[in-house]
Coordinates of C-alpha atoms in Angstrom, one line a residue:
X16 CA 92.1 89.5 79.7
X17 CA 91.8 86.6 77.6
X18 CA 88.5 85.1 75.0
X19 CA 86.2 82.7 76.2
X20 CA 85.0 79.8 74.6
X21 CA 82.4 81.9 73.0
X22 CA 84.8 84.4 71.8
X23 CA 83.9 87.0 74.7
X24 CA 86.4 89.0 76.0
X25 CA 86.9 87.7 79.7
X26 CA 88.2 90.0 82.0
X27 CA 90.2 88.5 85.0
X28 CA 90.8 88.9 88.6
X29 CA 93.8 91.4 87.1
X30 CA 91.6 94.0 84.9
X31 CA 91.0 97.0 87.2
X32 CA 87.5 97.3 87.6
X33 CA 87.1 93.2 88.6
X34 CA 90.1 93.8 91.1
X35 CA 88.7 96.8 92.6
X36 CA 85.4 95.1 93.0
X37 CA 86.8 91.7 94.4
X38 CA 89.5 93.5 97.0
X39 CA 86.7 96.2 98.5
X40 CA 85.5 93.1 100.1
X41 CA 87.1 92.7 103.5
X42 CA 87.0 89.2 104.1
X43 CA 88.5 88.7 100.9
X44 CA 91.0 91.5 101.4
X45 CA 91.9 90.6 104.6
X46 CA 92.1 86.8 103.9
X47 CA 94.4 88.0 101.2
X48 CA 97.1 89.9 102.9
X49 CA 97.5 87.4 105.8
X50 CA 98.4 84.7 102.9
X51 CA 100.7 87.4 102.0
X52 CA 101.9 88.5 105.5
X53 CA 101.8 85.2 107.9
X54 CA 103.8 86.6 109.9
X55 CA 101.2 89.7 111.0
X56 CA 98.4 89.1 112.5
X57 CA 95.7 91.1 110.7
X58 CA 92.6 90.3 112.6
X59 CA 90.6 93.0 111.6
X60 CA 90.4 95.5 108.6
X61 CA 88.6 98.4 108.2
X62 CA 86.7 98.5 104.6
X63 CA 89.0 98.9 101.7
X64 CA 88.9 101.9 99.6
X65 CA 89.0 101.4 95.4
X66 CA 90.7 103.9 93.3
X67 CA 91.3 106.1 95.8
X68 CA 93.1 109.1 94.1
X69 CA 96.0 111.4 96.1
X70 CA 96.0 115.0 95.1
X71 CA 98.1 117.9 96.5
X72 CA 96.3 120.9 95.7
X73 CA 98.8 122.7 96.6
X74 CA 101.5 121.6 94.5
X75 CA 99.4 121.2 91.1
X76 CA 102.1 120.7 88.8
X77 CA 103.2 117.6 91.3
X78 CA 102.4 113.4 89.8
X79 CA 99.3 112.4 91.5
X80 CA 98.7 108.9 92.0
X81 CA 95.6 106.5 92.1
X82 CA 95.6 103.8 94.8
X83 CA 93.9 100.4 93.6
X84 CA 93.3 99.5 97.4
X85 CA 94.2 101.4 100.1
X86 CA 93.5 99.3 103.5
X87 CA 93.5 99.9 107.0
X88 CA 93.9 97.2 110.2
X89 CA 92.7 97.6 113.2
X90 CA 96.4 98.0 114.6
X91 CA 96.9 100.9 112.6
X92 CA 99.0 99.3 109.8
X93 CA 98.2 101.0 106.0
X94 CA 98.5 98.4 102.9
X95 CA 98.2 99.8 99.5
X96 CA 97.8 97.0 97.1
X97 CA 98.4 97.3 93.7
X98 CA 97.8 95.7 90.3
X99 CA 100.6 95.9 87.8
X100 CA 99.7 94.1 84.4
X101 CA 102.8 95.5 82.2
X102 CA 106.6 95.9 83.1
X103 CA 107.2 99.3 82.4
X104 CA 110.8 99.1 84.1
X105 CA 109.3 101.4 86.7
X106 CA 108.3 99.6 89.6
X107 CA 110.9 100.1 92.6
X108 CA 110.0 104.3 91.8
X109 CA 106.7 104.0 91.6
X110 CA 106.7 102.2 95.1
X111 CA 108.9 104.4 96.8
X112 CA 106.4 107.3 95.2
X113 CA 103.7 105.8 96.3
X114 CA 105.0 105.4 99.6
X115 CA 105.6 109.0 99.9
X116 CA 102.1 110.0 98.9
X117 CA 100.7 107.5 101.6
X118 CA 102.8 109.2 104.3
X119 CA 101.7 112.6 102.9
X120 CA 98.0 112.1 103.0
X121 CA 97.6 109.5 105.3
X122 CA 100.1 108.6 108.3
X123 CA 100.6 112.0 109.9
X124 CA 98.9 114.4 111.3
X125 CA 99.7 117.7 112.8
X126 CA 100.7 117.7 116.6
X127 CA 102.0 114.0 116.4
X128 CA 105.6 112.7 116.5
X129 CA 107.3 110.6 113.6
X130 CA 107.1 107.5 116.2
X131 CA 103.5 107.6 115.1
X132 CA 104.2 107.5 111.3
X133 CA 101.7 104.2 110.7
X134 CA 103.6 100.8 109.5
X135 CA 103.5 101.0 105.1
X136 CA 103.0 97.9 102.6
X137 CA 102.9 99.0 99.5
X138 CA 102.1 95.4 97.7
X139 CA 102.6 94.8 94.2
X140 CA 100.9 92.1 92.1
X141 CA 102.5 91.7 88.9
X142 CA 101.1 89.6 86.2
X143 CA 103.7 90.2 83.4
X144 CA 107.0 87.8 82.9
X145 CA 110.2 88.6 83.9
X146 CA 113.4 88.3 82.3
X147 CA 115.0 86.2 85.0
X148 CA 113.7 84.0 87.2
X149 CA 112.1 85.6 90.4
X150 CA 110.3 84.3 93.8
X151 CA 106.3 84.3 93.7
X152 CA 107.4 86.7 96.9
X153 CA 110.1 89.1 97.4
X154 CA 110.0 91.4 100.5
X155 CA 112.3 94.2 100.5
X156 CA 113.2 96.6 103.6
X157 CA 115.9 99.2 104.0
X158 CA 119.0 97.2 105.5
X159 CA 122.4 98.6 106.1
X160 CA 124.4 97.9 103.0
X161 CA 127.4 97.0 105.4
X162 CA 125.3 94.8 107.8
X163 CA 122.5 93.3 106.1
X164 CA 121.1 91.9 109.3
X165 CA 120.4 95.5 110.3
X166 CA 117.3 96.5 108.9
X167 CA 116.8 100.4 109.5
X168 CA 112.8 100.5 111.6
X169 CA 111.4 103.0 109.0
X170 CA 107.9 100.9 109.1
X171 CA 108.2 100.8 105.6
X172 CA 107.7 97.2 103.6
X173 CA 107.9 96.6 99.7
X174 CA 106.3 93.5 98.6
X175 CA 106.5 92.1 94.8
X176 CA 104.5 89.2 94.4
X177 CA 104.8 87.5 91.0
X178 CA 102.3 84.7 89.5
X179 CA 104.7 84.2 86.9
X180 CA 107.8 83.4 89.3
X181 CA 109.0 80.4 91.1
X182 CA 107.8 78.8 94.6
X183 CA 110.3 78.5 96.5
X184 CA 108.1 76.3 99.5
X185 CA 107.8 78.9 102.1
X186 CA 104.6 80.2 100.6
X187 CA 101.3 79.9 102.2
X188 CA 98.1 78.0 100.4
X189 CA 96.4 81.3 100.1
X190 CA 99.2 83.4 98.2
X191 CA 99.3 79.9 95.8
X192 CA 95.9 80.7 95.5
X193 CA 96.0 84.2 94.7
X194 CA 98.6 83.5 92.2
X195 CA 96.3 81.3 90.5
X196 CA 93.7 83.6 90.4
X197 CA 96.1 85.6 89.2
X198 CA 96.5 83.7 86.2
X199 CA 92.3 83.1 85.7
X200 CA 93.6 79.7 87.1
X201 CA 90.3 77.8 89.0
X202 CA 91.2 77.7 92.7
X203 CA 89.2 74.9 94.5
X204 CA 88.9 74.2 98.2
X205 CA 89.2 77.4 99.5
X206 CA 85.5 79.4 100.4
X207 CA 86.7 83.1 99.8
X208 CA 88.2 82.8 96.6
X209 CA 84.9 80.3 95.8
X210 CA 82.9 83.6 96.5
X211 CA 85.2 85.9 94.3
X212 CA 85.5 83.3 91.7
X213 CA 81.7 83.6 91.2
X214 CA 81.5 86.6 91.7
X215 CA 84.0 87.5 88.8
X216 CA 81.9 85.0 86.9
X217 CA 78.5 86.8 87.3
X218 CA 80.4 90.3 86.5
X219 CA 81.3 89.2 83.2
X220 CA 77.9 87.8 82.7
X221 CA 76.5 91.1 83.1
X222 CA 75.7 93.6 80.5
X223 CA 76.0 96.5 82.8
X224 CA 79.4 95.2 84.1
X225 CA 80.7 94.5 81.1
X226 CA 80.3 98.3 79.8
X227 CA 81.7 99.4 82.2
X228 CA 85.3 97.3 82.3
X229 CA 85.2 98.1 78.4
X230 CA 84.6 102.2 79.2
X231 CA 87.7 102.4 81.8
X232 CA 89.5 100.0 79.7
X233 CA 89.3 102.4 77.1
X234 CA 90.0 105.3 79.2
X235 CA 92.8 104.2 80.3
X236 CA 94.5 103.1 76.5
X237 CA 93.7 107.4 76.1
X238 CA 95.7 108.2 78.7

């Protein structure tokens, strides 16, 4: 969140509400995680789901947890992007938690086998700085600590992606892009994030819009 030039609070493409808004739309979202994951083809998503909350009735006195965007592809594969504004020192938990309550509520149903447990992203897009220096991307599997090439086929993937670390060249236009959005940097020559430029543009322009960041905004500091 930063002021304007009028002194108006802008809110970014990393305040809640304006990512929830700007990730439920599937060419976006999907444009999105390939620059993130080149190396899967995502050709089709179904449409993402915004604060989608997890909650175990049956264990009440368990954590439950609010997905930012929960995302399906047509092959199956289940990415749960999140926005992380503040280091709370948490993060590596929270994913594997998160992870868990994916493959609780979503991955498994009764009278299938584990090999159908769907493949898991959990994707995190942090804002804050770092201490030391990090990668814009860093992917993290579970490997055998004695073998590192052997990576254990779980179908579970942890992605960190940083807009305040360091390029290292291998990333694509798009995740550049994102982390320039990131930062409430202008991205030019690309059409999608021309769309959810203006379209983050015309929500702070708006009255109605603009209640309503405030309202969670404050909601959320009375947590």
């Amino acid at each position: 969140m930063k002021n304007t030039h009028n002194n108006r609070q802008w809110f970014g493409f990393s305040e809640d509400k304006v990512f929830g808004e700007i990730m439920s739309n599937p060419a976006f979202c999907r444009h999105v995680l390939q620059g993130i994951l080149p190396e899967i083809p995502i050709k089709k998503i179904f449409p993402p789901k915004k604060q989608e909350v997890i909650i175990d009735p049956e264990h009440r006195n368990q954590k439950d947890v609010r997905l930012d965007i929960l995302v399906e592809d047509i092959n199956g594969n289940l990415y749960n992007i999140e926005m992380q504004r503040s280091d709370d020192d948490d993060i590596a938990r929270r994913m594997r938690y998160y992870a868990s309550k994916n493959d609780q509520r979503y991955t498994l149903h009764q009278g299938y086998t584990y090999n159908d447990l769907k493949n898991v992203f959990i994707i995190f897009l942090c804002t804050f700085k770092t201490k030391q220096k990090v990668a814009i991307k860093s992917t993290y599997q579970t490997i055998n600590v004695d073998n590192h090439a052997d990576i254990l086929q779980d179908g579970l993937t942890k992605i960190i992606i940083n807009s305040n670390g360091v390029p290292d060249g291998t990333e694509t236009e798009t995740l550049l892009n994102l982390v320039k959005l990131m930062k409430d940097l202008p991205v030019h020559g690309d059409k999608l994030f021309d769309k959810a430029q203006k379209r983050i543009e015309s929500m702070n322009a708006d009255p109605e819009w603009r209640d309503t960041i405030m309202d969670f905004e404050t909601r959320m500091l009375e947590r």
